Amino acid sequence: MRFTTFILAALCSSVVSATALPKRQTPAIWQSPFSGTLVSPTVDQPIALGGEFPFEFDVSSWCEPAFAPFTVYLTAGREPPVFANVTASGALAPGTFIFNFGKFVVSRFGLSTSSPPPPSTLIMPAPEALNTTFRTESRFYLSIIEEFDGCPVSSSLCC
């Protein structure tokens, strides 16, 4: 009987503890102080519309995630894009980019993933595939959004 009372008391305290847990918060979108590096193409490298160009992006990996997803966009304008154009879902807002090259994942630690790895080349879309009209003052930018879903607990923070 004493054992049953103990089990019942432990079960009740677990239920009470679980009901007191805070509700899960909606993920926040914030700009990381550490960003990856676009290795190629280089700044002001000429790229022909409809032509293939080299692509290499070194992810930041500042918090050592198992997977490092990122999305590559083509944007245009007089100035580079700004962080304010990133939506709560972690994507560029519609109308702020003219082409989406896709989402790619760098797998770390030898883990497998069903997502595509980054390609070594991309193809600049033909003018008819772009969501814009051309202006002489427009410049093109590769805009890359890295995703960080959280960082592992550091051993220096424990115990």
mmCIF file of C-alpha atoms in Angstrom:
data_model
loop_
_atom_site.group_PDB
_atom_site.id
_atom_site.type_symbol
_atom_site.label_atom_id
_atom_site.label_comp_id
_atom_site.label_asym_id
_atom_site.label_seq_id
_atom_site.Cartn_x
_atom_site.Cartn_y
_atom_site.Cartn_z
ATOM 1 C CA MET A 1 0.000 0.000 0.000
ATOM 2 C CA ARG A 2 2.850 2.367 0.852
ATOM 3 C CA PHE A 3 4.362 1.745 -2.617
ATOM 4 C CA THR A 4 1.026 2.494 -4.334
ATOM 5 C CA THR A 5 0.670 5.749 -2.382
ATOM 6 C CA PHE A 6 4.209 6.744 -3.389
ATOM 7 C CA ILE A 7 3.522 6.024 -7.084
ATOM 8 C CA LEU A 8 0.237 7.946 -6.956
ATOM 9 C CA ALA A 9 1.922 10.934 -5.266
ATOM 10 C CA ALA A 10 4.753 10.927 -7.835
ATOM 11 C CA LEU A 11 2.269 10.706 -10.700
ATOM 12 C CA CYS A 12 0.174 13.582 -9.340
ATOM 13 C CA SER A 13 3.242 15.800 -8.829
ATOM 14 C CA SER A 14 4.371 15.036 -12.411
ATOM 15 C CA VAL A 15 0.974 16.040 -13.795
ATOM 16 C CA VAL A 16 0.968 19.245 -11.736
ATOM 17 C CA SER A 17 4.501 20.060 -12.916
ATOM 18 C CA ALA A 18 3.556 19.432 -16.544
ATOM 19 C CA THR A 19 0.534 21.742 -16.336
ATOM 20 C CA ALA A 20 2.722 24.498 -14.884
ATOM 21 C CA LEU A 21 5.150 24.435 -17.817
ATOM 22 C CA PRO A 22 5.149 27.585 -19.935
ATOM 23 C CA LYS A 23 3.590 27.404 -23.371
ATOM 24 C CA ARG A 24 5.997 26.930 -26.242
ATOM 25 C CA GLN A 25 6.964 30.267 -27.702
ATOM 26 C CA THR A 26 6.795 31.054 -31.405
ATOM 27 C CA PRO A 27 10.342 31.026 -32.816
ATOM 28 C CA ALA A 28 11.867 34.454 -33.128
ATOM 29 C CA ILE A 29 13.672 35.648 -36.223
ATOM 30 C CA TRP A 30 16.835 37.571 -35.473
ATOM 31 C CA GLN A 31 19.946 38.504 -37.348
ATOM 32 C CA SER A 32 22.945 36.377 -36.430
ATOM 33 C CA PRO A 33 26.180 38.172 -35.604
ATOM 34 C CA PHE A 34 27.970 35.413 -37.515
ATOM 35 C CA SER A 35 27.218 34.844 -41.174
ATOM 36 C CA GLY A 36 28.558 32.480 -43.768
ATOM 37 C CA THR A 37 30.839 33.526 -46.601
ATOM 38 C CA LEU A 38 29.999 33.612 -50.292
ATOM 39 C CA VAL A 39 33.192 32.298 -51.899
ATOM 40 C CA SER A 40 31.951 32.304 -55.484
ATOM 41 C CA PRO A 41 30.770 34.084 -57.475
ATOM 42 C CA THR A 42 32.961 37.000 -56.445
ATOM 43 C CA VAL A 43 31.831 40.604 -56.136
ATOM 44 C CA ASP A 44 31.131 42.190 -59.538
ATOM 45 C CA GLN A 45 31.826 38.926 -61.397
ATOM 46 C CA PRO A 46 30.010 39.166 -64.740
ATOM 47 C CA ILE A 47 27.286 36.544 -65.118
ATOM 48 C CA ALA A 48 25.278 36.177 -68.315
ATOM 49 C CA LEU A 49 21.520 35.815 -68.089
ATOM 50 C CA GLY A 50 20.708 32.162 -68.729
ATOM 51 C CA GLY A 51 24.339 31.211 -68.098
ATOM 52 C CA GLU A 52 25.919 28.928 -65.546
ATOM 53 C CA PHE A 53 28.149 30.361 -62.816
ATOM 54 C CA PRO A 54 30.235 28.820 -60.006
ATOM 55 C CA PHE A 55 28.633 28.716 -56.573
ATOM 56 C CA GLU A 56 30.300 28.098 -53.233
ATOM 57 C CA PHE A 57 28.976 29.183 -49.852
ATOM 58 C CA ASP A 58 30.752 28.415 -46.584
ATOM 59 C CA VAL A 59 28.116 28.186 -43.844
ATOM 60 C CA SER A 60 28.816 29.892 -40.549
ATOM 61 C CA SER A 61 28.248 26.871 -38.292
ATOM 62 C CA TRP A 62 28.779 29.175 -35.328
ATOM 63 C CA CYS A 63 26.762 26.942 -33.025
ATOM 64 C CA GLU A 64 27.783 23.584 -34.553
ATOM 65 C CA PRO A 65 24.399 22.392 -35.867
ATOM 66 C CA ALA A 66 24.071 18.900 -37.327
ATOM 67 C CA PHE A 67 22.486 20.408 -40.452
ATOM 68 C CA ALA A 68 23.045 23.888 -41.855
ATOM 69 C CA PRO A 69 20.145 24.814 -44.173
ATOM 70 C CA PHE A 70 20.227 27.950 -46.289
ATOM 71 C CA THR A 71 18.155 29.433 -49.111
ATOM 72 C CA VAL A 72 19.613 31.318 -52.081
ATOM 73 C CA TYR A 73 17.678 34.177 -53.672
ATOM 74 C CA LEU A 74 18.402 36.592 -56.490
ATOM 75 C CA THR A 75 17.480 40.165 -55.601
ATOM 76 C CA ALA A 76 17.811 43.369 -57.600
ATOM 77 C CA GLY A 77 17.906 47.060 -56.824
ATOM 78 C CA ARG A 78 20.135 50.064 -56.297
ATOM 79 C CA GLU A 79 21.116 48.838 -52.824
ATOM 80 C CA PRO A 80 21.679 45.361 -51.344
ATOM 81 C CA PRO A 81 18.681 43.782 -49.608
ATOM 82 C CA VAL A 82 18.060 44.436 -45.914
ATOM 83 C CA PHE A 83 17.247 42.137 -42.990
ATOM 84 C CA ALA A 84 13.842 43.805 -42.603
ATOM 85 C CA ASN A 85 12.771 41.869 -45.737
ATOM 86 C CA VAL A 86 13.003 38.533 -43.863
ATOM 87 C CA THR A 87 9.604 37.200 -42.778
ATOM 88 C CA ALA A 88 8.727 35.436 -39.518
ATOM 89 C CA SER A 89 9.059 32.108 -41.343
ATOM 90 C CA GLY A 90 12.705 32.873 -42.192
ATOM 91 C CA ALA A 91 12.217 33.544 -45.920
ATOM 92 C CA LEU A 92 12.473 36.686 -47.986
ATOM 93 C CA ALA A 93 9.125 38.418 -48.307
ATOM 94 C CA PRO A 94 7.305 38.057 -51.636
ATOM 95 C CA GLY A 95 8.181 40.945 -53.926
ATOM 96 C CA THR A 96 11.636 41.468 -52.366
ATOM 97 C CA PHE A 97 13.367 38.897 -54.559
ATOM 98 C CA ILE A 98 13.178 38.124 -58.259
ATOM 99 C CA PHE A 99 14.206 34.452 -58.225
ATOM 100 C CA ASN A 100 14.543 31.639 -55.685
ATOM 101 C CA PHE A 101 17.398 29.245 -56.497
ATOM 102 C CA GLY A 102 16.254 26.878 -53.736
ATOM 103 C CA LYS A 103 16.983 25.600 -50.272
ATOM 104 C CA PHE A 104 20.125 23.554 -49.688
ATOM 105 C CA VAL A 105 21.492 21.745 -46.641
ATOM 106 C CA VAL A 106 25.076 21.211 -45.547
ATOM 107 C CA SER A 107 25.189 17.989 -43.553
ATOM 108 C CA ARG A 108 27.797 17.888 -40.840
ATOM 109 C CA PHE A 109 29.267 15.024 -38.843
ATOM 110 C CA GLY A 110 28.547 12.497 -41.630
ATOM 111 C CA LEU A 111 24.798 12.546 -41.057
ATOM 112 C CA SER A 112 22.515 11.806 -43.996
ATOM 113 C CA THR A 113 19.720 14.123 -45.077
ATOM 114 C CA SER A 114 16.960 13.956 -47.660
ATOM 115 C CA SER A 115 17.500 17.635 -48.543
ATOM 116 C CA PRO A 116 19.704 18.543 -51.501
ATOM 117 C CA PRO A 117 23.301 19.598 -50.829
ATOM 118 C CA PRO A 118 24.506 22.896 -52.285
ATOM 119 C CA PRO A 119 25.431 22.622 -55.963
ATOM 120 C CA SER A 120 28.832 23.692 -57.296
ATOM 121 C CA THR A 121 27.142 25.801 -59.987
ATOM 122 C CA LEU A 122 23.891 27.699 -60.388
ATOM 123 C CA ILE A 123 22.191 28.897 -63.553
ATOM 124 C CA MET A 124 21.295 32.556 -63.814
ATOM 125 C CA PRO A 125 17.666 32.593 -64.929
ATOM 126 C CA ALA A 126 16.652 33.929 -68.313
ATOM 127 C CA PRO A 127 14.954 37.357 -68.265
ATOM 128 C CA GLU A 128 11.468 35.877 -68.766
ATOM 129 C CA ALA A 129 11.860 33.767 -65.587
ATOM 130 C CA LEU A 130 12.589 36.782 -63.407
ATOM 131 C CA ASN A 131 9.886 38.560 -61.426
ATOM 132 C CA THR A 132 10.960 42.050 -62.468
ATOM 133 C CA THR A 133 11.380 44.544 -65.244
ATOM 134 C CA PHE A 134 14.936 45.562 -66.010
ATOM 135 C CA ARG A 135 16.173 49.003 -65.142
ATOM 136 C CA THR A 136 19.586 50.395 -65.943
ATOM 137 C CA GLU A 137 20.153 51.368 -62.288
ATOM 138 C CA SER A 138 19.459 47.858 -60.989
ATOM 139 C CA ARG A 139 22.194 45.667 -59.615
ATOM 140 C CA PHE A 140 21.800 41.956 -58.934
ATOM 141 C CA TYR A 141 22.599 40.372 -55.577
ATOM 142 C CA LEU A 142 22.752 36.784 -54.379
ATOM 143 C CA SER A 143 20.951 36.909 -51.045
ATOM 144 C CA ILE A 144 21.502 33.932 -48.779
ATOM 145 C CA ILE A 145 19.488 33.230 -45.645
ATOM 146 C CA GLU A 146 21.007 30.728 -43.236
ATOM 147 C CA GLU A 147 18.762 29.007 -40.720
ATOM 148 C CA PHE A 148 19.752 28.256 -37.138
ATOM 149 C CA ASP A 149 17.154 26.270 -35.203
ATOM 150 C CA GLY A 150 19.074 26.332 -31.960
ATOM 151 C CA CYS A 151 22.467 25.584 -30.533
ATOM 152 C CA PRO A 152 23.569 22.580 -28.517
ATOM 153 C CA VAL A 153 24.229 23.200 -24.837
ATOM 154 C CA SER A 154 27.846 24.064 -24.231
ATOM 155 C CA SER A 155 29.733 22.027 -21.641
ATOM 156 C CA SER A 156 31.088 25.293 -20.223
ATOM 157 C CA LEU A 157 27.541 26.234 -19.215
ATOM 158 C CA CYS A 158 26.903 22.976 -17.423
ATOM 159 C CA CYS A 159 27.770 22.018 -13.903
#
